[in-house]
Short mmCIF file of C-alpha atoms in Angstrom, two decimals:
data_model
loop_
_atom_site.label_atom_id
_atom_site.label_comp_id
_atom_site.label_asym_id
_atom_site.label_seq_id
_atom_site.Cartn_x
_atom_site.Cartn_y
_atom_site.Cartn_z
CA GLN A 279 1.67 -1.55 18.76
CA VAL A 280 3.34 -1.67 15.27
CA THR A 281 5.00 1.62 14.19
CA LEU A 282 7.25 2.41 11.27
CA LYS A 283 8.99 5.61 9.90
CA GLU A 284 10.77 6.12 7.06
CA SER A 285 14.04 8.47 6.48
CA GLY A 286 15.68 9.41 3.66
CA PRO A 287 17.65 12.22 1.78
CA GLY A 288 14.70 14.52 0.95
CA ILE A 289 16.36 15.60 -2.31
CA LEU A 290 18.92 14.18 -4.64
CA GLN A 291 20.29 14.72 -8.17
CA PRO A 292 19.34 12.59 -11.27
CA SER A 293 21.49 9.32 -11.73
CA HIS A 294 22.12 9.38 -8.12
CA THR A 295 21.18 6.22 -5.79
CA LEU A 296 18.27 6.88 -3.56
CA SER A 297 18.93 5.20 0.02
CA LEU A 298 15.97 4.98 2.42
CA THR A 299 15.74 3.54 5.92
CA CYS A 300 12.53 2.24 7.58
CA SER A 301 12.75 2.19 11.32
CA PHE A 302 10.18 -0.08 13.03
CA SER A 303 8.99 -1.16 16.36
CA GLY A 304 6.27 -3.64 17.62
CA PHE A 305 7.54 -6.50 15.71
CA SER A 306 10.57 -8.26 14.54
CA LEU A 307 11.77 -9.08 11.15
CA SER A 308 13.22 -12.41 12.27
CA THR A 309 9.59 -13.89 13.42
CA TYR A 310 7.99 -16.24 11.08
CA GLY A 311 5.80 -14.43 8.61
CA MET A 312 6.78 -10.96 9.14
CA GLY A 313 7.73 -8.63 6.21
CA VAL A 314 8.28 -5.13 5.14
CA SER A 315 7.19 -3.77 1.95
CA TRP A 316 7.98 -0.36 0.20
CA ILE A 317 5.49 1.52 -1.83
CA ARG A 318 5.68 4.93 -3.30
CA GLN A 319 2.98 7.53 -4.22
CA PRO A 320 3.61 10.43 -6.66
CA SER A 321 1.85 13.52 -5.29
CA GLY A 322 -1.50 13.22 -6.09
CA LYS A 323 -1.25 10.11 -7.77
CA GLY A 324 -1.90 6.35 -7.09
CA LEU A 325 0.12 3.76 -5.17
CA GLU A 326 2.98 1.65 -6.59
CA TRP A 327 4.44 -1.38 -4.75
CA LEU A 328 8.26 -1.55 -5.17
CA ALA A 329 9.69 -4.28 -2.91
CA SER A 330 9.19 -6.53 -0.06
CA ILE A 331 11.66 -8.17 2.29
CA TRP A 332 10.70 -11.25 4.67
CA TRP A 333 11.75 -12.79 7.86
CA ASN A 334 13.63 -15.44 6.17
CA GLY A 335 15.57 -13.05 4.10
CA ASN A 336 13.90 -13.64 0.90
CA THR A 337 13.19 -10.42 -1.27
CA TYR A 338 11.11 -9.84 -4.21
CA ASN A 339 10.97 -6.74 -6.40
CA ASN A 340 8.20 -5.24 -8.66
CA PRO A 341 9.34 -6.43 -12.29
CA SER A 342 9.14 -2.96 -13.60
CA LEU A 343 11.89 -1.78 -11.44
CA LYS A 344 13.70 -5.07 -10.57
CA SER A 345 17.10 -4.15 -11.70
CA ARG A 346 17.13 -0.77 -10.02
CA LEU A 347 15.91 -1.87 -6.52
CA THR A 348 17.67 -3.45 -3.74
CA VAL A 349 16.04 -4.41 -0.24
CA SER A 350 17.71 -5.47 3.00
CA LYS A 351 17.33 -5.44 6.64
CA ASP A 352 19.06 -5.37 9.92
CA THR A 353 17.00 -7.45 12.14
CA SER A 354 19.09 -6.69 15.27
CA ASN A 355 18.17 -2.82 14.86
CA ASN A 356 14.81 -3.38 13.67
CA GLN A 357 15.19 -1.54 10.25
CA ALA A 358 14.80 -2.34 6.57
CA PHE A 359 16.57 -0.35 3.66
CA LEU A 360 15.65 0.28 0.09
CA LYS A 361 17.97 1.42 -2.48
CA VAL A 362 17.10 2.72 -5.94
CA THR A 363 19.80 3.24 -8.51
CA SER A 364 19.97 5.59 -11.37
CA VAL A 365 17.08 8.00 -10.15
CA ASP A 366 15.32 10.51 -12.37
CA THR A 367 12.42 12.90 -12.09
CA ALA A 368 10.04 10.17 -12.37
CA ASP A 369 11.29 8.74 -9.08
CA THR A 370 10.01 12.11 -7.24
CA ALA A 371 7.28 10.74 -4.71
CA THR A 372 6.71 9.83 -1.26
CA TYR A 373 8.10 6.49 -0.28
CA TYR A 374 6.15 4.33 2.38
CA CYS A 375 7.35 1.40 4.28
CA ALA A 376 4.48 -0.99 5.61
CA HIS A 377 4.31 -4.05 8.09
CA THR A 378 3.35 -6.89 5.81
CA LEU A 379 1.47 -10.00 6.36
CA SER A 380 2.81 -13.33 4.61
CA TRP A 381 0.13 -12.79 1.69
CA ASP A 382 1.23 -9.28 1.07
CA VAL A 383 -1.38 -7.15 2.90
CA MET A 384 0.07 -4.07 4.67
CA ASP A 385 -1.48 -3.65 7.70
CA ALA A 386 0.51 -0.68 9.18
CA TRP A 387 2.13 1.88 7.16
CA GLY A 388 4.78 4.62 8.10
CA GLN A 389 4.36 8.26 7.65
CA GLY A 390 5.98 8.60 4.30
CA ALA A 391 9.13 10.13 3.36
CA SER A 392 9.12 12.62 0.57
CA VAL A 393 11.72 12.21 -2.05
CA THR A 394 12.38 14.79 -4.93
CA VAL A 395 14.73 14.02 -7.68
CA SER A 396 16.17 17.47 -9.25
CA SER A 397 19.43 18.84 -10.73
CA ASP I 197 1.04 -8.11 -14.09
CA ILE I 198 -2.55 -8.05 -12.85
CA ARG I 199 -4.19 -4.60 -13.57
CA MET I 200 -6.85 -3.28 -11.11
CA THR I 201 -9.39 -0.91 -12.52
CA GLN I 202 -11.39 1.29 -9.71
CA SER I 203 -14.70 3.05 -10.51
CA PRO I 204 -15.71 5.67 -10.16
CA ALA I 205 -12.39 7.57 -10.05
CA SER I 206 -14.47 10.01 -7.75
CA LEU I 207 -17.58 10.55 -6.07
CA SER I 208 -19.73 12.88 -4.14
CA ALA I 209 -22.19 11.50 -1.46
CA SER I 210 -24.25 13.02 1.48
CA LEU I 211 -23.93 12.17 5.00
CA GLY I 212 -26.02 8.89 5.93
CA GLU I 213 -25.67 7.88 2.40
CA THR I 214 -24.69 4.28 1.38
CA VAL I 215 -21.47 4.31 -0.87
CA ASN I 216 -20.29 1.70 -3.10
CA ILE I 217 -16.75 1.65 -4.95
CA GLU I 218 -15.93 -1.08 -7.60
CA CYS I 219 -12.76 -2.69 -8.28
CA LEU I 220 -12.08 -4.78 -11.49
CA ALA I 221 -9.29 -7.25 -11.80
CA SER I 222 -7.71 -8.17 -15.09
CA GLU I 223 -7.84 -11.68 -14.25
CA ASP I 224 -9.16 -13.98 -11.46
CA ILE I 225 -7.55 -12.94 -8.12
CA TYR I 226 -9.40 -15.39 -6.15
CA SER I 227 -10.53 -12.88 -3.16
CA ASP I 228 -6.90 -11.84 -2.66
CA LEU I 229 -7.93 -8.41 -2.47
CA ALA I 230 -7.64 -5.68 0.16
CA TRP I 231 -8.95 -2.07 0.46
CA TYR I 232 -7.19 0.91 2.04
CA GLN I 233 -8.36 4.38 3.12
CA GLN I 234 -6.11 7.37 2.70
CA LYS I 235 -7.44 10.53 4.34
CA PRO I 236 -5.68 14.03 2.80
CA GLY I 237 -2.05 14.08 3.88
CA LYS I 238 -1.95 10.76 5.63
CA SER I 239 -0.54 7.49 4.76
CA PRO I 240 -3.07 4.39 3.74
CA GLN I 241 -4.82 2.66 6.47
CA LEU I 242 -6.06 -1.16 5.85
CA LEU I 243 -9.82 -1.71 6.09
CA ILE I 244 -10.57 -5.00 4.39
CA TYR I 245 -8.58 -7.71 3.42
CA ASN I 246 -9.59 -11.21 1.70
CA ALA I 247 -12.12 -9.43 0.03
CA ASN I 248 -14.57 -9.15 3.01
CA SER I 249 -12.56 -9.58 6.24
CA LEU I 250 -12.82 -6.26 8.33
CA GLN I 251 -9.45 -5.24 9.80
CA ASN I 252 -9.54 -4.68 13.69
CA GLY I 253 -10.55 -1.36 14.85
CA VAL I 254 -12.38 -0.76 11.42
CA PRO I 255 -15.96 0.57 11.86
CA SER I 256 -18.71 -2.00 10.87
CA ARG I 257 -20.10 0.29 8.46
CA PHE I 258 -17.39 -0.78 6.17
CA SER I 259 -17.70 -4.01 4.04
CA GLY I 260 -16.43 -5.85 1.30
CA SER I 261 -17.66 -8.21 -1.21
CA GLY I 262 -17.00 -10.01 -4.44
CA SER I 263 -15.02 -12.87 -6.18
CA GLY I 264 -13.21 -13.82 -9.39
CA THR I 265 -12.43 -10.54 -10.98
CA GLN I 266 -15.17 -8.28 -9.57
CA TYR I 267 -14.98 -6.80 -5.82
CA SER I 268 -16.63 -3.76 -4.09
CA LEU I 269 -16.33 -1.77 -1.05
CA LYS I 270 -19.55 -0.50 0.58
CA ILE I 271 -19.56 2.19 3.39
CA ASN I 272 -23.06 2.30 5.01
CA SER I 273 -24.18 5.76 6.42
CA LEU I 274 -21.41 8.04 5.17
CA GLN I 275 -19.70 9.72 7.97
CA SER I 276 -17.78 12.99 7.73
CA GLU I 277 -14.56 11.13 8.60
CA ASP I 278 -14.96 8.85 5.73
CA VAL I 279 -14.04 11.63 3.24
CA ALA I 280 -10.88 10.09 1.82
CA THR I 281 -9.35 8.29 -1.23
CA TYR I 282 -9.68 4.56 -1.47
CA PHE I 283 -7.55 2.02 -2.89
CA CYS I 284 -7.98 -1.59 -3.92
CA GLN I 285 -5.02 -3.83 -3.94
CA GLN I 286 -4.87 -7.32 -5.15
CA TYR I 287 -2.11 -9.65 -3.70
CA ASN I 288 -2.61 -12.77 -6.00
CA ASN I 289 0.37 -11.85 -7.68
CA TYR I 290 3.00 -9.37 -6.91
CA PRO I 291 0.73 -6.31 -5.39
CA THR I 292 -0.82 -3.91 -7.46
CA PHE I 293 -3.14 -1.40 -6.75
CA GLY I 294 -6.25 0.29 -8.33
CA GLY I 295 -6.04 3.98 -9.11
CA GLY I 296 -8.08 5.11 -6.25
CA THR I 297 -11.57 6.66 -5.77
CA LYS I 298 -11.89 10.07 -4.14
CA LEU I 299 -14.88 10.33 -1.92
CA GLU I 300 -16.13 13.84 -1.19
CA LEU I 301 -19.14 15.13 0.95
CA LYS I 302 -22.09 16.63 -1.04
#
């Protein structure tokens, strides 16, 4: 059974860097075809894909946020990470990580981590 | 980027009714389309992928269809547990989601 759980700071100040961790079980990010994606959702609004990282270390980011995003992984500890630089209030959202199949279908999601950007 | 337009934005239906939700892509996505269900306060769950393939464990009253730029999600015999917001997502290019359809009971 695949499970994922996000963790983060909860609240942070504008211009700071948001760091999120996705801890997962039931699969390995070293197995061919496996991936983890990050998606966010402002309260009451829609979903926005942010970035994905794959078993082979390849990453790709949403072009609208590309320069602000960094994704990485720690395969031995079954974790994936997302960093978002220079946050502002528009980055306030629930951030999800999701197990992703090689064709970008997200078949298992974490419970989400709420992030508020406020001074 | 490929824009996904969902309709309607919200709908109200009775138990046992059949419901259809539409998703229009801004260009041909060659059936690279998934549907997700998000119940209030919960994370999204995958229902359908490749436009018409039912994810394991999803009730058979859910079905997907479409091709090219036009896709739809059909829910037969609506149940109370189907109250949720539904999102389409294309993966022909970098992933983008529709705006969502909020389904309520009448």
